[in-house]
CSV table of C-alpha atoms in Angstrom, one decimal:
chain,number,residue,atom,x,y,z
A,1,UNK,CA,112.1,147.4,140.6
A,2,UNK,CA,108.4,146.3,140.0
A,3,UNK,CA,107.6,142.6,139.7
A,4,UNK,CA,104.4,141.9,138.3
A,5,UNK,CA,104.4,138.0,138.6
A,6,UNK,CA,102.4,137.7,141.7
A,7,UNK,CA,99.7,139.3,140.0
A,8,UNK,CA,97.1,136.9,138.1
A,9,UNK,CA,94.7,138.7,135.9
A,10,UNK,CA,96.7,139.4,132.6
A,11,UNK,CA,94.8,142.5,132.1
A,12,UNK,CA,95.2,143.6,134.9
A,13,UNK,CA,98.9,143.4,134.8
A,14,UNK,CA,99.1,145.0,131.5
A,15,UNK,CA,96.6,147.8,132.8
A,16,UNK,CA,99.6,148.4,135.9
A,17,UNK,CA,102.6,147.7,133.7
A,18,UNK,CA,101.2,150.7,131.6
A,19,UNK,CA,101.0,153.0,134.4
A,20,UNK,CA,104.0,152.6,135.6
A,21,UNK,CA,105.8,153.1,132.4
A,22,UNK,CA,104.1,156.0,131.7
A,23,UNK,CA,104.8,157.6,135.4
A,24,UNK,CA,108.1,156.4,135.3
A,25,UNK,CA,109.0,158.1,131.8
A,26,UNK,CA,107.9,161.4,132.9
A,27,UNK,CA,110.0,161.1,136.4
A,28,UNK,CA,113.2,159.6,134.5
A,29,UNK,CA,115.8,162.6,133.4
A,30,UNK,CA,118.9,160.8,133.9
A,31,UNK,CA,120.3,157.2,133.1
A,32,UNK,CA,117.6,154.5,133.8
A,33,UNK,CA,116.9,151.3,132.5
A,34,UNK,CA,113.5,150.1,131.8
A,35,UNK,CA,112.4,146.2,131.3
A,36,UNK,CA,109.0,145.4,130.0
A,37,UNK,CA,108.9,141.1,130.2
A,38,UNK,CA,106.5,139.2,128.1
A,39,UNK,CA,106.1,142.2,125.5
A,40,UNK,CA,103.3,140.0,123.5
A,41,UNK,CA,101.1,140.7,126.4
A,42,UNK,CA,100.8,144.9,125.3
A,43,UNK,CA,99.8,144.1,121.9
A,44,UNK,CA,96.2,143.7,122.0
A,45,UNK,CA,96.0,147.4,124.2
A,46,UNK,CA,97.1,149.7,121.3
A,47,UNK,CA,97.3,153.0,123.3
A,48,UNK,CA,99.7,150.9,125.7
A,49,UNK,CA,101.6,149.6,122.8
A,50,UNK,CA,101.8,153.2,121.8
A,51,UNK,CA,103.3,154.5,125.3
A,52,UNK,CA,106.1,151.9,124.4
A,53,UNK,CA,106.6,152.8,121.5
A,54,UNK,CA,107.4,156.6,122.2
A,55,UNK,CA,109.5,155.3,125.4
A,56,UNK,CA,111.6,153.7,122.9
A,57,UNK,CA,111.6,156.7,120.5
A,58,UNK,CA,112.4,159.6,123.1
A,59,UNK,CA,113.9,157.7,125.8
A,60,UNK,CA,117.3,157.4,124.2
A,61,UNK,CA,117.6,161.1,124.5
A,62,UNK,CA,117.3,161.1,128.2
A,63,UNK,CA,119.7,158.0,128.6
A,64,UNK,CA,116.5,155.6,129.1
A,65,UNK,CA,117.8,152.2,127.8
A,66,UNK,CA,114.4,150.3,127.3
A,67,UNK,CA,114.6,146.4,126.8
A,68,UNK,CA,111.3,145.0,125.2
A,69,UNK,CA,111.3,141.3,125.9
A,70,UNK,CA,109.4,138.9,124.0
A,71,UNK,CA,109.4,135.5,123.4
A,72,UNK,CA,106.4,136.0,120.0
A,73,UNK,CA,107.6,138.8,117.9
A,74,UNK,CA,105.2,137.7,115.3
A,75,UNK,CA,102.5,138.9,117.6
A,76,UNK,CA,104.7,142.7,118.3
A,77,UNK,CA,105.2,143.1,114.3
A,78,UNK,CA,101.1,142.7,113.7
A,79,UNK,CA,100.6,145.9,116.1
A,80,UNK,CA,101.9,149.4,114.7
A,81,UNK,CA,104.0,150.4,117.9
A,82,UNK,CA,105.1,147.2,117.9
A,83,UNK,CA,106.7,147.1,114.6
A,84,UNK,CA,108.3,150.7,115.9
A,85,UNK,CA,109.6,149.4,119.4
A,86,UNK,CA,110.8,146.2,117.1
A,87,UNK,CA,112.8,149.3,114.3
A,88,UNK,CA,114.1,151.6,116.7
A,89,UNK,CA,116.0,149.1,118.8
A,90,UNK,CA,119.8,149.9,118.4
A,91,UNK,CA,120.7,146.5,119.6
A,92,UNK,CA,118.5,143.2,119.1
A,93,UNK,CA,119.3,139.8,120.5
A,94,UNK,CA,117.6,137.1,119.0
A,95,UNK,CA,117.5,133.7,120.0
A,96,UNK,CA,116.0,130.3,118.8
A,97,UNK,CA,113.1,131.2,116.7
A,98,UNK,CA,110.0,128.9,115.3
A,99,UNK,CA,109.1,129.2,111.7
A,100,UNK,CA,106.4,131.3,112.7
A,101,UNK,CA,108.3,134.1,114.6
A,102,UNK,CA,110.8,133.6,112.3
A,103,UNK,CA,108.7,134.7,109.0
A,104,UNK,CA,107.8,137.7,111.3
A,105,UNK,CA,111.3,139.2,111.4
A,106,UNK,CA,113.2,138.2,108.7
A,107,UNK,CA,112.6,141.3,106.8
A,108,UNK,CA,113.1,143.7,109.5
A,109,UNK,CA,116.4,142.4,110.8
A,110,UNK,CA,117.6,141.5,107.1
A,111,UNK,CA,118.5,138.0,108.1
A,112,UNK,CA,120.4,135.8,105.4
A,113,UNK,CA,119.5,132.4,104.9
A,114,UNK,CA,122.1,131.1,107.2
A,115,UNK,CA,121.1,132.9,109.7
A,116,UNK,CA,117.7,132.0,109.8
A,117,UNK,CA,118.2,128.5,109.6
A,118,UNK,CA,120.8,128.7,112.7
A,119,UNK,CA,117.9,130.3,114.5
A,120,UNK,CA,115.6,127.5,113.9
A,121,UNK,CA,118.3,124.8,114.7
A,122,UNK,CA,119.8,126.5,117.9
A,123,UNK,CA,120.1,125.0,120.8
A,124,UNK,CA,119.0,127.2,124.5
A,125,UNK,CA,121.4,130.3,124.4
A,126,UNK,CA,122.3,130.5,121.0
A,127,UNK,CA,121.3,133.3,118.7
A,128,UNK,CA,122.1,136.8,117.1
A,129,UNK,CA,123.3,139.8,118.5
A,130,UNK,CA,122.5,142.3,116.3
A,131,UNK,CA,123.8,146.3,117.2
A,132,UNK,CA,123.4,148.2,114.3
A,133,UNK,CA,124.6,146.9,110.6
A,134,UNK,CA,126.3,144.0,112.7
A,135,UNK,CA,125.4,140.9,113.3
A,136,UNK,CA,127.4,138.3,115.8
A,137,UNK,CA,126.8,134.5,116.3
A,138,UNK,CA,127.0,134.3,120.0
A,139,UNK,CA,126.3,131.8,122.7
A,140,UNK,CA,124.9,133.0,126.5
A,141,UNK,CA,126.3,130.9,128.9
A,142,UNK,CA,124.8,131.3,132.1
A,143,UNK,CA,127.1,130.6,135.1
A,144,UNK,CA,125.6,128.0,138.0
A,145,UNK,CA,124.8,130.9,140.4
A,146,UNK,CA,123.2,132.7,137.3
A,147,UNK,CA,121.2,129.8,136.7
A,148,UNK,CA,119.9,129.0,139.8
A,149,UNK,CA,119.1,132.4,140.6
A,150,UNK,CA,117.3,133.2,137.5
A,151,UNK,CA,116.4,130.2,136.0
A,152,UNK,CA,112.4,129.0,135.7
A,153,UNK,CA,114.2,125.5,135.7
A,154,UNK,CA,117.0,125.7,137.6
A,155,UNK,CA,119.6,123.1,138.7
């Protein structure tokens, strides 16, 4: 585990995050999970954006399960890696959208109108789960350990 958040400089943190997704694709031949937080922040280093973008390409051969987090897809879908990370995700889990990231995705998740306006009324937790050709409403309930553990606001 590699927790960036005590470093300050964005760039500099995106300059490290990139290093050590590229070392740790080339070491990883068996089952591994890999969590890049804050996606957005990638998007403005294109040959970074493109290291992702082949992790989520090959890594599902090697049993690399890659979670790209972000909370401004519309900023992913302007960057060409970003659009691929975005299309070669098996499962997507979206939650409460503004009309902005909203207009990003609609056409590459194939969202009906219901759906988007569910996303842009849900309350914190709600969303789409969406693994393949289906889609599920679904509600993430954290627990009160879960929440104080993990929470930026917790109880």
């Amino acid at each position: 585990v590699f927790d960036l958040s005590g470093i300050e400089s964005k760039q500099k943190k995106v300059l490290i995050g990139g290093l050590l997704a590229g070392f740790l694709m080339g070491r990883l031949k068996s089952k591994a999970l890999l969590v890049v937080d804050e996606g957005w922040m990638f998007t403005q280093f294109s040959s970074l954006m493109q290291l992702l973008a082949d992790i989520s390409r090959r890594g599902r051969k090697r049993g690399v399960n890659f979670l790209f987090l972000t909370q401004r897809p519309h900023d992913v879908l302007r960057n060409e890696a970003g659009r691929t990370i975005l299309e070669q995700s098996a499962t997507v889990l979206i939650l409460r959208l503004n009309e902005a990231s909203l207009s990003a995705i609609r056409e590459i998740y194939s969202l009906s109108e219901a759906e988007e306006q569910a996303l842009l009324e849900a309350q914190p937790g709600e969303g789409i789960l969406r693994a393949g050709s289906y889609k599920l409403s679904i509600y993430v309930q954290p627990t009160r350990e879960e929440l104080r553990e993990f929470s930026t606001r917790p109880l």
